[in-house]
JSON list of C-alpha atoms in Angstrom, two decimals:
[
{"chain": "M", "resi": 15, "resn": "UNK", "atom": "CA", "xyz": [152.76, 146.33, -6.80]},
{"chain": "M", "resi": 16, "resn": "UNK", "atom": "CA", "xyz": [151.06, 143.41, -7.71]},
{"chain": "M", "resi": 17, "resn": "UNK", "atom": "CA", "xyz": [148.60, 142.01, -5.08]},
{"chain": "M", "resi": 18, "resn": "UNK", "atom": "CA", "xyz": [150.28, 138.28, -3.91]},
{"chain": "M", "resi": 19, "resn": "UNK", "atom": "CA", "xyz": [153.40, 140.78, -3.27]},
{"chain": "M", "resi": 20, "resn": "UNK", "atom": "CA", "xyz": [151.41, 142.69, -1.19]},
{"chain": "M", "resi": 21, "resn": "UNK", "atom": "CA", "xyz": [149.73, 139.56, 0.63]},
{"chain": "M", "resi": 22, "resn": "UNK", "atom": "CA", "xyz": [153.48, 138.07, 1.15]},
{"chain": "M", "resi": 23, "resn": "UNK", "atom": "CA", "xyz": [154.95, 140.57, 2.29]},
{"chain": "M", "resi": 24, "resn": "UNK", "atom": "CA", "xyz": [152.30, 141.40, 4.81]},
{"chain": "M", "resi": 25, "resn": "UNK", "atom": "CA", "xyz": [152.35, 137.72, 6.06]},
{"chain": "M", "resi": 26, "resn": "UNK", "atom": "CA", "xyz": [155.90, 138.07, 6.53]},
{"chain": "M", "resi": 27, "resn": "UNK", "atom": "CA", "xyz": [155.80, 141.19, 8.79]},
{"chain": "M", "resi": 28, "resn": "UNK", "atom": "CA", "xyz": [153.05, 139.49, 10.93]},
{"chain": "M", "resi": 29, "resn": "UNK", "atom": "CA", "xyz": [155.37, 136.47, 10.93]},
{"chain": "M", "resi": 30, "resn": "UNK", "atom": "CA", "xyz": [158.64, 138.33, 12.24]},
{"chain": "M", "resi": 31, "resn": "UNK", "atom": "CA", "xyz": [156.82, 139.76, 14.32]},
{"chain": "M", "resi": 32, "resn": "UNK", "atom": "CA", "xyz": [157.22, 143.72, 13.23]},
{"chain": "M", "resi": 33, "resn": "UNK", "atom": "CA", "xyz": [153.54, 144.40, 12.98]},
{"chain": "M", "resi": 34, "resn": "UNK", "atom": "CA", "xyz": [152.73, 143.81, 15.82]},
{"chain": "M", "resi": 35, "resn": "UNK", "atom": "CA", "xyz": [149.30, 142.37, 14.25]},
{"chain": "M", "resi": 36, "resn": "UNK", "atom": "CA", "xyz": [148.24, 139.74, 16.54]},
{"chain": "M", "resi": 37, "resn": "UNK", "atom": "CA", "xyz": [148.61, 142.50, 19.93]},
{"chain": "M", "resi": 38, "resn": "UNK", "atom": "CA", "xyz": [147.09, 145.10, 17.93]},
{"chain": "M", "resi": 39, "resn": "UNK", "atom": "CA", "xyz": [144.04, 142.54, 17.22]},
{"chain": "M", "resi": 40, "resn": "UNK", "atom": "CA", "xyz": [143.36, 141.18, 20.80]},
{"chain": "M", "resi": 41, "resn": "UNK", "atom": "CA", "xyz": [143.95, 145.04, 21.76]},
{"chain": "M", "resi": 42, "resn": "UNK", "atom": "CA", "xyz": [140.91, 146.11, 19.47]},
{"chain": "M", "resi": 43, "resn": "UNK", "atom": "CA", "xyz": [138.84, 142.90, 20.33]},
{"chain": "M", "resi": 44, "resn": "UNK", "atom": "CA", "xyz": [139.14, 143.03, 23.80]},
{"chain": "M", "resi": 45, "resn": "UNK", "atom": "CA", "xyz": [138.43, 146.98, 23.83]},
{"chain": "M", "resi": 46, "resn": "UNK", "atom": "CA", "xyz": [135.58, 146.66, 21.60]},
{"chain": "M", "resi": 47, "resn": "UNK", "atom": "CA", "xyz": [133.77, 143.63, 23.60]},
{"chain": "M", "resi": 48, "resn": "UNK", "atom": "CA", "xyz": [134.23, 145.78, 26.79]},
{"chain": "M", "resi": 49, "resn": "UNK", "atom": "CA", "xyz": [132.89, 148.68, 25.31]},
{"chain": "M", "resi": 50, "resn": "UNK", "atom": "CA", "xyz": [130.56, 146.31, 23.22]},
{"chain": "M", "resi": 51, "resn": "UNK", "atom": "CA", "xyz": [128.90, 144.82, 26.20]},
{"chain": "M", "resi": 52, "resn": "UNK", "atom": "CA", "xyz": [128.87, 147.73, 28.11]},
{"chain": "M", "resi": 53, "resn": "UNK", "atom": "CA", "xyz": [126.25, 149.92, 25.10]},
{"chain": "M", "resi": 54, "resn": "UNK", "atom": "CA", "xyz": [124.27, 146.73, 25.28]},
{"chain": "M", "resi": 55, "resn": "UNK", "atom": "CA", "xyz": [123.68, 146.94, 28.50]},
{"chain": "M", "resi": 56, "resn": "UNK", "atom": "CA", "xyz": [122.77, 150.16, 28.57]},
{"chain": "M", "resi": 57, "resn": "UNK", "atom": "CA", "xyz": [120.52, 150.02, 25.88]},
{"chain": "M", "resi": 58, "resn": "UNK", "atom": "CA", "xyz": [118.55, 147.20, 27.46]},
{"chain": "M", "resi": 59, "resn": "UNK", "atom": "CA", "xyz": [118.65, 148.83, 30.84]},
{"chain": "M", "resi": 60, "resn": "UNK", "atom": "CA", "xyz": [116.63, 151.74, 28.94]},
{"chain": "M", "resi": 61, "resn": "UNK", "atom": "CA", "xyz": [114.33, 149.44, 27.02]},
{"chain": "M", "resi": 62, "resn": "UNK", "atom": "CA", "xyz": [113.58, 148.32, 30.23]},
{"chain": "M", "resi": 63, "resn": "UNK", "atom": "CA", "xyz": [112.70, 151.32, 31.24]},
{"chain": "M", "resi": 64, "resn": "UNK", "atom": "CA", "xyz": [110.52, 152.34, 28.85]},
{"chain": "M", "resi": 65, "resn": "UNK", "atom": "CA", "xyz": [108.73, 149.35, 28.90]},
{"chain": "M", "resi": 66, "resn": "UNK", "atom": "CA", "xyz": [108.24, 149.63, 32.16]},
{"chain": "M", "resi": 67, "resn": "UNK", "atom": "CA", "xyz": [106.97, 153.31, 31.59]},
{"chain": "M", "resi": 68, "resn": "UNK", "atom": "CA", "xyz": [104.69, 152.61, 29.23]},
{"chain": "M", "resi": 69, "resn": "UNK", "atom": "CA", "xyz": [102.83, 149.57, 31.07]},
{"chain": "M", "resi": 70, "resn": "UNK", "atom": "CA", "xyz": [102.63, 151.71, 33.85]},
{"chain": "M", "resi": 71, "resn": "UNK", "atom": "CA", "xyz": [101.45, 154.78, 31.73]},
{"chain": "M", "resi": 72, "resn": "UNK", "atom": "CA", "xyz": [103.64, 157.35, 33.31]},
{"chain": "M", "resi": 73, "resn": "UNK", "atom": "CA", "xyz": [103.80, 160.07, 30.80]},
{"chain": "M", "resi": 74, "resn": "UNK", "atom": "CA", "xyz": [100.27, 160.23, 29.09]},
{"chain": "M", "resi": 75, "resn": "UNK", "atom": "CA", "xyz": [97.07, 159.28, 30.38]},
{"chain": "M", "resi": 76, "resn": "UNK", "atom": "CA", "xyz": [94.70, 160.91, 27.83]},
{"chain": "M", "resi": 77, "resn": "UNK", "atom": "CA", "xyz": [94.93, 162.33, 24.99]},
{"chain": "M", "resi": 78, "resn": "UNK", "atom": "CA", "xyz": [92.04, 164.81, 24.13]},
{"chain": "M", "resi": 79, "resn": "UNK", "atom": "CA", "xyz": [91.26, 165.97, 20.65]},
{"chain": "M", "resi": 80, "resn": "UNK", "atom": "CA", "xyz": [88.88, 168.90, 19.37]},
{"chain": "M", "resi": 81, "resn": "UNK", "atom": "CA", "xyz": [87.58, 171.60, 21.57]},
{"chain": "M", "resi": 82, "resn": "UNK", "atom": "CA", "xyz": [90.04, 171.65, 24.69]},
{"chain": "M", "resi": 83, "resn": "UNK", "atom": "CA", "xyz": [89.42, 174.48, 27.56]},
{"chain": "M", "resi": 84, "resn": "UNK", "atom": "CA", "xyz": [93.10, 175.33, 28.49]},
{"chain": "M", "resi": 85, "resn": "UNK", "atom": "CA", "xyz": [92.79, 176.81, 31.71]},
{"chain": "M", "resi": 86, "resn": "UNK", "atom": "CA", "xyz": [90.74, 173.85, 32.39]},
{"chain": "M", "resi": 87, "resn": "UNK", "atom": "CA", "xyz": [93.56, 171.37, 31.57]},
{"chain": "M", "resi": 88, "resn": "UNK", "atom": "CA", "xyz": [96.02, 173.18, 33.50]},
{"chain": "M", "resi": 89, "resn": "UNK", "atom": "CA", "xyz": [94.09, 173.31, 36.86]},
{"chain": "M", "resi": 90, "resn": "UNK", "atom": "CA", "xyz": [94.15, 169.33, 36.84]},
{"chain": "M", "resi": 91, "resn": "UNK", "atom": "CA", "xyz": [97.42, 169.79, 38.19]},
{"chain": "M", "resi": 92, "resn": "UNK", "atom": "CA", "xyz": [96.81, 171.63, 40.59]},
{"chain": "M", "resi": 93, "resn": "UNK", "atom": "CA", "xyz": [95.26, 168.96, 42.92]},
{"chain": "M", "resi": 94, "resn": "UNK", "atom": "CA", "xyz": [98.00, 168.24, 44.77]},
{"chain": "M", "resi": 95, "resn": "UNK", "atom": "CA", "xyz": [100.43, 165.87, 43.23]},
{"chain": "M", "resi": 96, "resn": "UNK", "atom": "CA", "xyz": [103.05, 167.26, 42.23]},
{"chain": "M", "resi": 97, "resn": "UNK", "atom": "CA", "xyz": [104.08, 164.10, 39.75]},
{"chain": "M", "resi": 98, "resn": "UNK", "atom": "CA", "xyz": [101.01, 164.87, 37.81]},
{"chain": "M", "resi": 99, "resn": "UNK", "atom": "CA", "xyz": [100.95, 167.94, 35.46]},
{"chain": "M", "resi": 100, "resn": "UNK", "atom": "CA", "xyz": [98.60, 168.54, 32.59]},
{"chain": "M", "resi": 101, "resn": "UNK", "atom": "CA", "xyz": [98.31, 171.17, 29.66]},
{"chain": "M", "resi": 102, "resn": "UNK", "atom": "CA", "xyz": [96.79, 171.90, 26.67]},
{"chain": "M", "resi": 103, "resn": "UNK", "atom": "CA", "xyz": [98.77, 172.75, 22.97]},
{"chain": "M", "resi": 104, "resn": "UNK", "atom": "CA", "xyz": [97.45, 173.09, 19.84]},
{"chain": "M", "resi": 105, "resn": "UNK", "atom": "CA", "xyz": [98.90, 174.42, 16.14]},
{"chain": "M", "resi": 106, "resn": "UNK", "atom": "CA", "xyz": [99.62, 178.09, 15.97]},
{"chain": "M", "resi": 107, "resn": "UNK", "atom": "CA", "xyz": [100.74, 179.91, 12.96]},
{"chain": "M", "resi": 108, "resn": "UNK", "atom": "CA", "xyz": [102.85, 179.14, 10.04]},
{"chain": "M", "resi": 109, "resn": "UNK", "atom": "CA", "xyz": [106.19, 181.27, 10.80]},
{"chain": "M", "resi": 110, "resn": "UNK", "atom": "CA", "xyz": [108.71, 182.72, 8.37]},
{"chain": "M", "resi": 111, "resn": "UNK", "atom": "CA", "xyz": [112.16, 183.90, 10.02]},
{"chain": "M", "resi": 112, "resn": "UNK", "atom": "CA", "xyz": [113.97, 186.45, 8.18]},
{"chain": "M", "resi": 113, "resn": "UNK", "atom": "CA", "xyz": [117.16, 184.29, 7.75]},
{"chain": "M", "resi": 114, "resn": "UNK", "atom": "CA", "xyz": [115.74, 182.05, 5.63]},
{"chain": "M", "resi": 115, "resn": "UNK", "atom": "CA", "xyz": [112.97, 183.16, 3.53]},
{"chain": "M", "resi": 116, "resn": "UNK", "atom": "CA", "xyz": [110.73, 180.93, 2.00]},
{"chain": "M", "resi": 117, "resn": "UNK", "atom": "CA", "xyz": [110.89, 178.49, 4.55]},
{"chain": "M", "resi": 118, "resn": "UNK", "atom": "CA", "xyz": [108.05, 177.82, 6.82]},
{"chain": "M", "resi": 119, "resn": "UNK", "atom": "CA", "xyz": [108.34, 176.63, 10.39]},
{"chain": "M", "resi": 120, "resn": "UNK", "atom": "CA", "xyz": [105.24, 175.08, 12.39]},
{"chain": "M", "resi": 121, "resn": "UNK", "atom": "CA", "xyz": [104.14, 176.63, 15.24]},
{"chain": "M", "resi": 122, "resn": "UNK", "atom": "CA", "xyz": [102.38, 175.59, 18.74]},
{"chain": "M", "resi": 123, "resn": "UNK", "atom": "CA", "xyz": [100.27, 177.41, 21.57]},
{"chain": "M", "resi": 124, "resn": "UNK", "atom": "CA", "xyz": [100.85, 175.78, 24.65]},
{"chain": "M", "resi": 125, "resn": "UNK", "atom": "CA", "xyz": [99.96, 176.57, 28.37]},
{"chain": "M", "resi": 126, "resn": "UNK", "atom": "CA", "xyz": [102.67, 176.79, 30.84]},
{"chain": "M", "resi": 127, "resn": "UNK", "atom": "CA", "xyz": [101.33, 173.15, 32.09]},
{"chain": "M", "resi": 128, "resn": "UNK", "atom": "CA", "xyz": [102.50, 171.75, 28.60]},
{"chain": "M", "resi": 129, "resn": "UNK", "atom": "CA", "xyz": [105.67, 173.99, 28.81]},
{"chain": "M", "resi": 130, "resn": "UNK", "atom": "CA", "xyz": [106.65, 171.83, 32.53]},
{"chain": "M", "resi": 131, "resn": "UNK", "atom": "CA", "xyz": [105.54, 168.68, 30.20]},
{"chain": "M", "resi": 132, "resn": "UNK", "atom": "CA", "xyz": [107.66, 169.31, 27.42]},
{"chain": "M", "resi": 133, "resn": "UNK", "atom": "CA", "xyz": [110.46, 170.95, 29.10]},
{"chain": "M", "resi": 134, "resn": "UNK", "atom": "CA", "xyz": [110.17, 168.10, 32.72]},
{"chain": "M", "resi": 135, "resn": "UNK", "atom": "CA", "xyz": [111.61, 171.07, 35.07]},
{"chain": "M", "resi": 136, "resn": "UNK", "atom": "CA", "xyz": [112.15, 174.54, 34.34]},
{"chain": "M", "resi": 137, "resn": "UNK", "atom": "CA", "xyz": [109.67, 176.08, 31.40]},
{"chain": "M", "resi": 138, "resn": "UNK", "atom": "CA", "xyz": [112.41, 179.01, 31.68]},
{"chain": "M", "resi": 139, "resn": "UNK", "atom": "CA", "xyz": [115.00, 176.91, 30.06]},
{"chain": "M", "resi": 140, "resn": "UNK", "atom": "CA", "xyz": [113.82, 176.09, 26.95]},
{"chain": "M", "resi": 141, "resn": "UNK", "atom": "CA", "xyz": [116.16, 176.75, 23.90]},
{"chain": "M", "resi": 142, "resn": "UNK", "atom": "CA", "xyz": [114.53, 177.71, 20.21]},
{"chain": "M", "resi": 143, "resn": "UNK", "atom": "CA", "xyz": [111.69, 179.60, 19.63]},
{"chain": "M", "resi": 144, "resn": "UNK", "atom": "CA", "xyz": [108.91, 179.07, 21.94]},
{"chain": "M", "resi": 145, "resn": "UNK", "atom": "CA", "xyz": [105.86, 181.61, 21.84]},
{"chain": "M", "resi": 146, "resn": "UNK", "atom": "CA", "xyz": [103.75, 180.90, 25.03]},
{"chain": "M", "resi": 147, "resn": "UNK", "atom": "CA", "xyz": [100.40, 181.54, 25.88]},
{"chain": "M", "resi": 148, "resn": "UNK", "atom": "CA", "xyz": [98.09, 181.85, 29.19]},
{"chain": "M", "resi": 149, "resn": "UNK", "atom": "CA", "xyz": [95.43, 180.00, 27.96]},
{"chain": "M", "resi": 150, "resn": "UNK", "atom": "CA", "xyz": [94.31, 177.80, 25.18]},
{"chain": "M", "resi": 151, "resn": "UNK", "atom": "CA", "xyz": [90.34, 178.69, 24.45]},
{"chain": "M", "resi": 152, "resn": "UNK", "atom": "CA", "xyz": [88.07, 176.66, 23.83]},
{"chain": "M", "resi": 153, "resn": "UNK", "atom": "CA", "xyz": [87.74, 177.18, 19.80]},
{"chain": "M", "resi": 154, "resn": "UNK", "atom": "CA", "xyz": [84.15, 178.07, 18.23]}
]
């Protein structure tokens, strides 16, 4: 079919009526500026909140590079509030699973204060591969 066929006969359907086209159009834009409106929202409801986080530092107060005592780091949380938890982590091993040989994965050693960090709640539920430790020395 040639194209201004096409075009014609597509105006005359919307014309007559049979395709419905102008329901089916404030059907889509009236769905999609509800649904629209409503992502925006929620997006800027949780840039919001992470502005507001981050002026208020809630997750990280200090970062600490080099030669961290572990133990150390995870009895600052152990003063009393319970909104405040600390740990240590630092690069473990290289690992190689069997599946897929060849392929290297990173690896950390963290202290169960970093595992309540990472995890916020239960350091029990934590899917992949996690190898924990009790404490991160303080490296020579």
């Amino acid at each position: 079919m040639r194209l201004g066929s096409i075009i014609s006969e597509t105006l005359r359907n919307i014309a007559s009526g049979t395709a419905h086209a102008l329901t089916m159009f404030l059907a889509v834009l009236f769905a999609g500026t509800l649904l629209g409106g409503y992502e925006a929202m929620s997006v800027m409801r949780l840039e919001t909140e992470a502005a507001v986080r981050i002026r208020a530092f809630a997750d990280v107060k200090t970062v600490v590079g080099g030669n961290v005592d572990g133990l150390a780091c995870d009895r600052l949380s152990d003063h009393g509030d319970p909104s405040f938890i600390s740990g240590a982590m630092r690069s473990g091993p290289q690992v190689v699973p069997l599946a897929t040989k060849g392929i290297e994965l990173s690896s950390y050693e963290v202290t169960a204060g970093m595992m309540r960090l990472i995890t916020a709640g239960d350091p029990q539920e934590v899917p992949g591969l996690v190898r924990r430790v009790g404490v991160i020395r303080r490296l020579p």
